[in-house]
Tab-separated table of C-alpha atoms and ligand atoms in Angstrom:
chain	number	residue	atom	x	y	z
A	14	MET	CA	18.989	7.833	16.022
A	15	VAL	CA	16.546	9.784	13.899
A	16	LYS	CA	18.186	13.055	14.939
A	17	LYS	CA	21.572	11.696	13.980
A	18	PHE	CA	20.183	10.625	10.666
A	19	ILE	CA	18.630	14.004	10.011
A	20	ASP	CA	21.910	15.731	10.848
A	21	LYS	CA	23.554	13.446	8.380
A	22	MET	CA	21.019	14.350	5.744
A	23	ARG	CA	21.797	18.009	6.123
A	24	GLY	CA	25.264	17.151	4.890
A	25	VAL	CA	26.150	15.513	1.632
A	26	GLU	CA	25.524	11.950	2.684
A	27	ARG	CA	22.039	10.598	2.182
A	28	ASP	CA	21.008	7.225	3.519
A	29	VAL	CA	17.803	5.293	3.567
A	30	ILE	CA	15.919	6.334	6.669
A	31	GLN	CA	15.678	3.603	9.232
A	32	ALA	CA	13.315	5.267	11.628
A	33	PRO	CA	13.132	3.225	14.835
A	34	GLU	CA	9.885	1.743	16.106
A	35	ASP	CA	8.723	4.398	18.470
A	36	ALA	CA	6.358	3.503	21.242
A	37	ASP	CA	5.406	7.160	21.811
A	38	ALA	CA	4.394	7.759	18.203
A	39	PRO	CA	0.642	8.215	17.710
A	40	PHE	CA	-0.842	4.796	16.965
A	41	TYR	CA	-1.060	4.075	13.252
A	42	ALA	CA	-1.792	0.696	11.682
A	43	ALA	CA	-0.003	0.622	8.334
A	44	GLN	CA	-1.961	-0.551	5.306
A	45	ALA	CA	0.665	-1.307	2.688
A	46	GLY	CA	3.693	0.633	1.512
A	47	GLU	CA	2.803	4.092	2.799
A	48	VAL	CA	5.503	4.226	5.477
A	49	ALA	CA	8.282	3.335	3.034
A	50	PHE	CA	6.803	5.764	0.495
A	51	PHE	CA	6.814	8.617	2.967
A	52	GLN	CA	10.299	7.882	4.225
A	53	ALA	CA	11.636	7.973	0.667
A	54	ALA	CA	9.747	11.189	-0.100
A	55	TYR	CA	11.029	12.758	3.110
A	56	GLN	CA	14.579	11.744	2.366
A	57	GLN	CA	14.366	13.656	-0.916
A	58	ARG	CA	12.130	16.406	0.563
A	59	LEU	CA	9.559	15.862	-2.157
A	60	PRO	CA	6.139	17.464	-1.751
A	61	VAL	CA	3.588	14.790	-0.883
A	62	MET	CA	-0.118	14.427	-1.636
A	63	LEU	CA	-2.120	12.048	0.570
A	64	LYS	CA	-5.182	10.950	-1.391
A	65	GLY	CA	-8.184	9.118	-0.041
A	66	PRO	CA	-11.633	9.343	1.475
A	67	THR	CA	-12.248	11.238	4.673
A	68	GLY	CA	-11.620	9.422	7.967
A	69	CYS	CA	-9.393	6.727	6.477
A	70	GLY	CA	-6.295	7.658	8.472
A	71	LYS	CA	-4.387	10.250	6.415
A	72	THR	CA	-3.983	12.731	9.267
A	73	ARG	CA	-3.133	10.042	11.791
A	74	PHE	CA	-0.543	8.652	9.377
A	75	LEU	CA	1.137	12.011	9.086
A	76	GLU	CA	1.121	12.560	12.851
A	77	HIS	CA	2.749	9.165	13.183
A	78	MET	CA	5.368	9.867	10.513
A	79	ALA	CA	6.219	13.326	11.852
A	80	HIS	CA	6.825	11.756	15.241
A	81	LYS	CA	8.934	8.975	13.769
A	82	LEU	CA	11.020	11.433	11.768
A	83	ASP	CA	11.265	13.754	14.740
A	84	ARG	CA	9.865	16.744	12.831
A	85	PRO	CA	7.338	19.240	14.147
A	86	LEU	CA	4.014	19.083	12.317
A	87	VAL	CA	2.096	22.235	11.414
A	88	THR	CA	-1.453	21.416	10.313
A	89	VAL	CA	-3.759	23.842	8.522
A	90	SER	CA	-7.345	22.730	7.893
A	91	CYS	CA	-8.197	24.539	4.682
A	92	HIS	CA	-11.627	26.068	4.163
A	93	GLU	CA	-13.241	28.227	1.510
A	94	ASP	CA	-12.318	31.512	3.184
A	95	LEU	CA	-8.659	30.614	3.643
A	96	THR	CA	-6.453	33.019	1.708
A	97	SER	CA	-2.750	33.063	0.967
A	98	SER	CA	-2.330	35.703	3.715
A	99	ASP	CA	-3.748	33.235	6.249
A	100	LEU	CA	-0.984	30.838	5.255
A	101	VAL	CA	1.887	33.235	4.696
A	102	GLY	CA	1.258	36.026	7.182
A	103	ARG	CA	0.134	39.618	7.329
A	104	PHE	CA	0.884	43.043	8.763
A	105	LEU	CA	-1.042	43.686	11.956
A	106	LEU	CA	-1.668	47.000	13.592
A	107	GLN	CA	-0.157	47.138	17.077
A	108	GLY	CA	-0.695	50.552	18.627
A	109	GLU	CA	0.931	53.015	16.247
A	110	GLU	CA	2.985	50.404	14.474
A	111	THR	CA	2.363	47.775	11.869
A	112	VAL	CA	4.019	44.509	12.752
A	113	TRP	CA	4.482	41.541	10.449
A	114	GLN	CA	3.169	38.243	11.754
A	115	ASP	CA	4.247	34.997	10.104
A	116	GLY	CA	1.469	32.637	9.104
A	117	PRO	CA	1.683	28.876	9.778
A	118	LEU	CA	3.251	28.065	6.407
A	119	THR	CA	5.984	30.677	6.838
A	120	LYS	CA	6.732	29.396	10.344
A	121	ALA	CA	7.020	25.837	9.038
A	122	VAL	CA	9.236	26.937	6.127
A	123	LYS	CA	11.569	28.769	8.518
A	124	GLU	CA	11.651	26.137	11.246
A	125	GLY	CA	11.952	23.062	9.045
A	126	ALA	CA	8.606	21.570	10.040
A	127	ILE	CA	6.305	19.352	8.026
A	128	CYS	CA	3.439	21.587	6.892
A	129	TYR	CA	0.168	19.741	6.292
A	130	LEU	CA	-2.441	21.589	4.252
A	131	ASP	CA	-5.505	19.445	4.858
A	132	GLU	CA	-8.000	19.559	1.936
A	133	ILE	CA	-6.157	22.372	0.176
A	134	VAL	CA	-8.669	22.282	-2.667
A	135	GLU	CA	-11.133	23.968	-0.321
A	136	ALA	CA	-8.940	27.071	0.012
A	137	ARG	CA	-8.977	30.092	-2.310
A	138	THR	CA	-7.014	29.578	-5.490
A	139	ASP	CA	-4.385	32.165	-4.545
A	140	THR	CA	-3.072	29.691	-1.970
A	141	THR	CA	-1.938	27.283	-4.680
A	142	VAL	CA	0.041	30.092	-6.309
A	143	VAL	CA	1.916	30.583	-3.048
A	144	ILE	CA	2.889	26.941	-2.702
A	145	HIS	CA	4.143	26.453	-6.259
A	146	PRO	CA	7.681	27.847	-5.715
A	147	LEU	CA	7.903	25.689	-2.587
A	148	THR	CA	7.220	22.525	-4.541
A	149	ASP	CA	10.041	22.682	-7.075
A	150	HIS	CA	13.806	22.944	-6.907
A	151	ARG	CA	13.554	26.551	-5.703
A	152	ARG	CA	11.995	25.593	-2.358
A	153	GLN	CA	11.185	29.241	-1.795
A	154	LEU	CA	8.266	31.072	-0.250
A	155	PRO	CA	7.500	34.526	-1.602
A	156	LEU	CA	6.170	37.006	0.965
A	157	ASP	CA	4.724	39.451	-1.558
A	158	LYS	CA	3.441	41.904	0.994
A	159	LYS	CA	6.878	42.143	2.569
A	160	GLY	CA	8.701	42.076	-0.764
A	161	GLN	CA	10.738	39.154	0.536
A	162	ILE	CA	11.536	35.632	-0.581
A	163	ILE	CA	12.466	33.020	2.005
A	164	ASP	CA	14.496	29.912	1.301
A	165	ALA	CA	12.971	26.872	2.958
A	166	HIS	CA	14.829	25.234	5.836
A	167	PRO	CA	16.518	22.019	4.624
A	168	ASP	CA	14.109	19.916	6.688
A	169	PHE	CA	10.930	21.637	5.525
A	170	MET	CA	8.413	19.392	3.802
A	171	LEU	CA	5.040	20.186	2.284
A	172	VAL	CA	2.170	17.692	2.515
A	173	ILE	CA	-1.361	18.180	1.224
A	174	SER	CA	-4.419	15.972	1.436
A	175	TYR	CA	-6.872	15.481	-1.353
A	176	ASN	CA	-10.167	13.621	-1.376
A	177	PRO	CA	-10.789	12.521	-4.970
A	178	GLY	CA	-14.486	11.907	-4.307
A	179	TYR	CA	-15.248	15.483	-3.310
A	180	GLN	CA	-14.044	17.453	-6.264
A	181	THR	CA	-16.273	19.142	-8.792
A	182	VAL	CA	-15.328	20.690	-12.110
A	183	LEU	CA	-15.345	24.080	-10.424
A	184	LYS	CA	-13.312	23.042	-7.433
A	185	ASP	CA	-10.357	20.873	-8.182
A	186	LEU	CA	-6.614	21.147	-8.153
A	187	LYS	CA	-5.176	22.000	-11.528
A	188	PRO	CA	-3.251	19.139	-13.156
A	189	SER	CA	-0.231	21.435	-13.165
A	190	THR	CA	-0.486	21.704	-9.377
A	191	LYS	CA	-1.091	17.986	-8.842
A	192	GLN	CA	1.973	17.129	-10.884
A	193	ARG	CA	4.177	18.947	-8.432
A	194	PHE	CA	3.532	16.260	-5.829
A	195	VAL	CA	4.210	12.597	-5.336
A	196	ALA	CA	1.020	10.933	-4.172
A	197	TYR	CA	-0.154	7.971	-2.130
A	198	ASN	CA	-3.621	6.502	-2.463
A	199	PHE	CA	-5.147	5.547	0.879
A	200	GLU	CA	-7.933	2.989	0.913
A	201	TYR	CA	-9.921	1.662	3.827
A	202	PRO	CA	-7.832	-1.035	5.509
A	203	SER	CA	-8.609	-4.759	5.390
A	204	GLU	CA	-11.312	-6.005	7.769
A	205	GLU	CA	-8.810	-7.508	10.168
A	206	VAL	CA	-6.679	-4.366	10.284
A	207	GLU	CA	-9.759	-2.191	10.660
A	208	ARG	CA	-10.939	-4.327	13.608
A	209	GLY	CA	-7.532	-3.833	15.166
A	210	ILE	CA	-7.726	-0.067	14.665
A	211	VAL	CA	-11.244	0.295	16.067
A	212	GLY	CA	-10.483	-2.049	18.971
A	213	LYS	CA	-7.349	-0.106	19.882
A	214	GLU	CA	-8.903	3.337	19.454
A	215	VAL	CA	-12.000	2.468	21.483
A	216	GLY	CA	-10.097	0.469	24.088
A	217	GLY	CA	-11.493	-2.610	25.789
A	218	MET	CA	-14.392	-3.265	23.446
A	219	ASP	CA	-16.298	-6.540	23.541
A	220	GLY	CA	-14.868	-8.741	20.762
A	221	GLU	CA	-18.213	-9.840	19.355
A	222	LEU	CA	-19.613	-6.293	19.218
A	223	LEU	CA	-16.393	-5.134	17.598
A	224	ARG	CA	-16.626	-7.816	14.934
A	225	LYS	CA	-20.244	-6.919	14.140
A	226	LEU	CA	-19.627	-3.186	14.149
A	227	VAL	CA	-16.765	-3.380	11.679
A	228	ALA	CA	-18.580	-5.898	9.452
A	229	ALA	CA	-21.729	-3.699	9.356
A	230	GLY	CA	-19.724	-0.564	8.603
A	231	ARG	CA	-17.832	-2.235	5.816
A	232	GLN	CA	-20.991	-3.587	4.239
A	233	GLY	CA	-22.535	-0.120	4.438
A	234	ARG	CA	-19.695	1.146	2.252
A	235	ASN	CA	-21.271	-0.672	-0.670
A	236	LEU	CA	-24.038	1.941	-0.659
A	237	LYS	CA	-21.481	4.562	-1.662
A	238	ASP	CA	-22.228	3.850	-5.295
A	239	HIS	CA	-25.972	3.871	-4.675
A	240	GLY	CA	-26.546	7.428	-3.603
A	241	LEU	CA	-24.404	7.837	-0.487
A	242	GLU	CA	-21.992	10.721	-0.970
A	243	GLU	CA	-19.572	9.540	1.675
A	244	ALA	CA	-18.866	6.006	2.805
A	245	THR	CA	-18.707	4.926	6.448
A	246	SER	CA	-15.239	5.936	7.629
A	247	THR	CA	-12.952	4.197	10.081
A	248	ARG	CA	-13.479	7.255	12.249
A	249	ALA	CA	-17.250	6.614	12.254
A	250	LEU	CA	-16.633	3.036	13.369
A	251	VAL	CA	-14.467	4.298	16.220
A	252	TYR	CA	-17.278	6.653	17.267
A	253	GLY	CA	-19.784	3.779	17.128
A	254	GLY	CA	-17.565	1.679	19.373
A	255	GLN	CA	-17.113	4.548	21.808
A	256	LEU	CA	-20.873	5.018	22.101
A	257	MET	CA	-21.336	1.298	22.752
A	258	ASN	CA	-18.607	1.392	25.372
A	259	ALA	CA	-20.424	4.277	26.997
A	260	GLY	CA	-23.433	1.972	27.388
A	261	MET	CA	-25.523	2.778	24.334
A	262	ALA	CA	-27.453	-0.091	22.775
A	263	PRO	CA	-25.610	-1.272	19.629
A	264	LEU	CA	-28.432	-0.351	17.236
A	265	ASP	CA	-28.715	3.167	18.673
A	266	ALA	CA	-24.949	3.590	18.647
A	267	CYS	CA	-24.784	2.535	14.994
A	268	ARG	CA	-27.634	4.845	14.058
A	269	ALA	CA	-25.853	7.754	15.708
A	270	ALA	CA	-22.384	7.024	14.344
A	271	LEU	CA	-22.810	5.180	11.057
A	272	VAL	CA	-26.187	6.286	9.711
A	273	ALA	CA	-27.435	9.708	10.840
A	274	PRO	CA	-24.255	11.682	9.995
A	275	LEU	CA	-24.004	10.098	6.546
A	276	THR	CA	-27.380	10.797	5.016
A	277	ASP	CA	-30.519	12.914	5.334
A	278	ASP	CA	-32.364	10.714	2.887
A	279	PRO	CA	-34.861	8.472	4.750
A	280	GLU	CA	-34.594	5.647	2.217
A	281	LEU	CA	-30.833	5.523	2.335
A	282	ALA	CA	-30.920	5.731	6.110
A	283	GLU	CA	-33.320	2.799	6.170
A	284	ALA	CA	-31.094	0.813	3.834
A	285	LEU	CA	-28.109	1.471	6.112
A	286	MET	CA	-30.128	0.525	9.197
A	287	GLU	CA	-31.146	-2.728	7.515
A	288	ILE	CA	-27.492	-3.614	7.176
A	289	VAL	CA	-26.899	-2.735	10.821
A	290	ASN	CA	-29.945	-4.791	11.835
A	291	ALA	CA	-28.725	-7.756	9.856
A	292	HIS	CA	-25.524	-7.737	11.899
A	293	PHE	CA	-26.796	-6.671	15.295
A	294	GLY	CA	-30.411	-7.847	15.149
A	295	GLU	CA	-29.736	-11.025	17.031
A	296	THR	CA	-27.810	-9.106	19.704
A	297	GLU	CA	-30.974	-7.426	20.893
A	298	ALA	CA	-33.662	-9.856	19.765
A	299	GLU	CA	-35.619	-11.847	22.272
A	300	PRO	CA	-34.316	-15.407	22.490
A	301	ALA	CA	-36.527	-17.664	20.351
A	302	GLY	CA	-39.131	-19.829	22.048
B	420	ADP	P1	-8.409	11.510	7.519
B	420	ADP	O1	-7.296	12.458	7.815
B	420	ADP	O2	-8.103	10.547	6.417
B	420	ADP	O3	-9.737	12.196	7.337
B	420	ADP	P2	-7.898	10.579	10.213
B	420	ADP	O4	-6.449	10.317	10.111
B	420	ADP	O5	-8.328	11.800	10.956
B	420	ADP	O6	-8.610	10.566	8.770
B	420	ADP	O7	-8.565	9.265	10.839
B	420	ADP	C1	-9.755	9.297	11.574
B	420	ADP	C2	-9.655	8.411	12.772
B	420	ADP	O8	-9.705	7.048	12.336
B	420	ADP	C3	-8.363	8.554	13.538
B	420	ADP	O9	-8.491	9.527	14.553
B	420	ADP	C4	-8.167	7.168	14.101
B	420	ADP	O10	-8.955	7.007	15.271
B	420	ADP	C5	-8.779	6.258	13.067
B	420	ADP	N1	-7.879	5.656	12.082
B	420	ADP	C6	-8.154	5.529	10.754
B	420	ADP	N2	-7.186	4.837	10.135
B	420	ADP	C7	-6.260	4.520	11.080
B	420	ADP	C8	-5.032	3.777	11.059
B	420	ADP	N3	-4.558	3.219	9.932
B	420	ADP	N4	-4.362	3.618	12.226
B	420	ADP	C9	-4.843	4.165	13.367
B	420	ADP	N5	-6.001	4.869	13.446
B	420	ADP	C10	-6.711	5.044	12.325
């Protein structure tokens, strides 16, 4: 059905996408309107920015949507050494010859994949120059080194992620770049949804431990404004549950998943452990009397 729809979209007719529920799609618990947002953006092939803190489900969401829309997904985790050549491609020496090798972005542009540039702000600034002509009506990718310009495949879509908490004055996307995208703000899900996510991801977790783990993690998020750079992510809660399922005592599992990775500051770590203790204390305490 999705294929048929996509074929239709290549023609003149454009419908609202009714992607079927797909049991094989990577599990994703929707928060609010992000699925409808993405379907609309995909229908119009608009470049998308997924905003939100790390570990809140942006990547999983995109994996889910790519599967639903039946598009291949090309993911590039951007880092400070990533250059435009890493994205676009380069000439390589093979024996006596120089051979051009497409980079991941070029492959996605040619094949009509969804290209996900995760944390693009981390990459060198020349990478944003390369994506600009892809984000407007031109939908073109210039291969400067080859002296070539490629028109994007009709199904190609560009998605970037952006963590608003991380940026500094020196390292941020220019407003002129941001404005080329439509954006969705991801938040941490509601407690009930988050319990569902952690329970499903961990698989077969004790209900009471699950409830305490998620409640402790969520309360720990309040320390974000009191010195913690990063809040406890849903991913961290999944790790905590996995450690408990592997037999670790709840307090140790929480220390390893929710506290130690988040801070090196002993006072903050203690404050986080107090929250964990308040939730799990009775689990391990000696029965009174
Ligand atoms: P981000 O890309 O925002 O850093 P991820 O998508 O990698 O975060 O999410 C981290 C992990 O948290 C996932 O691997 C998954 O286990 C879990 N997760 C977070 N949110 C969801 C969600 N809404 N549905 C399913 N799993 C989720």
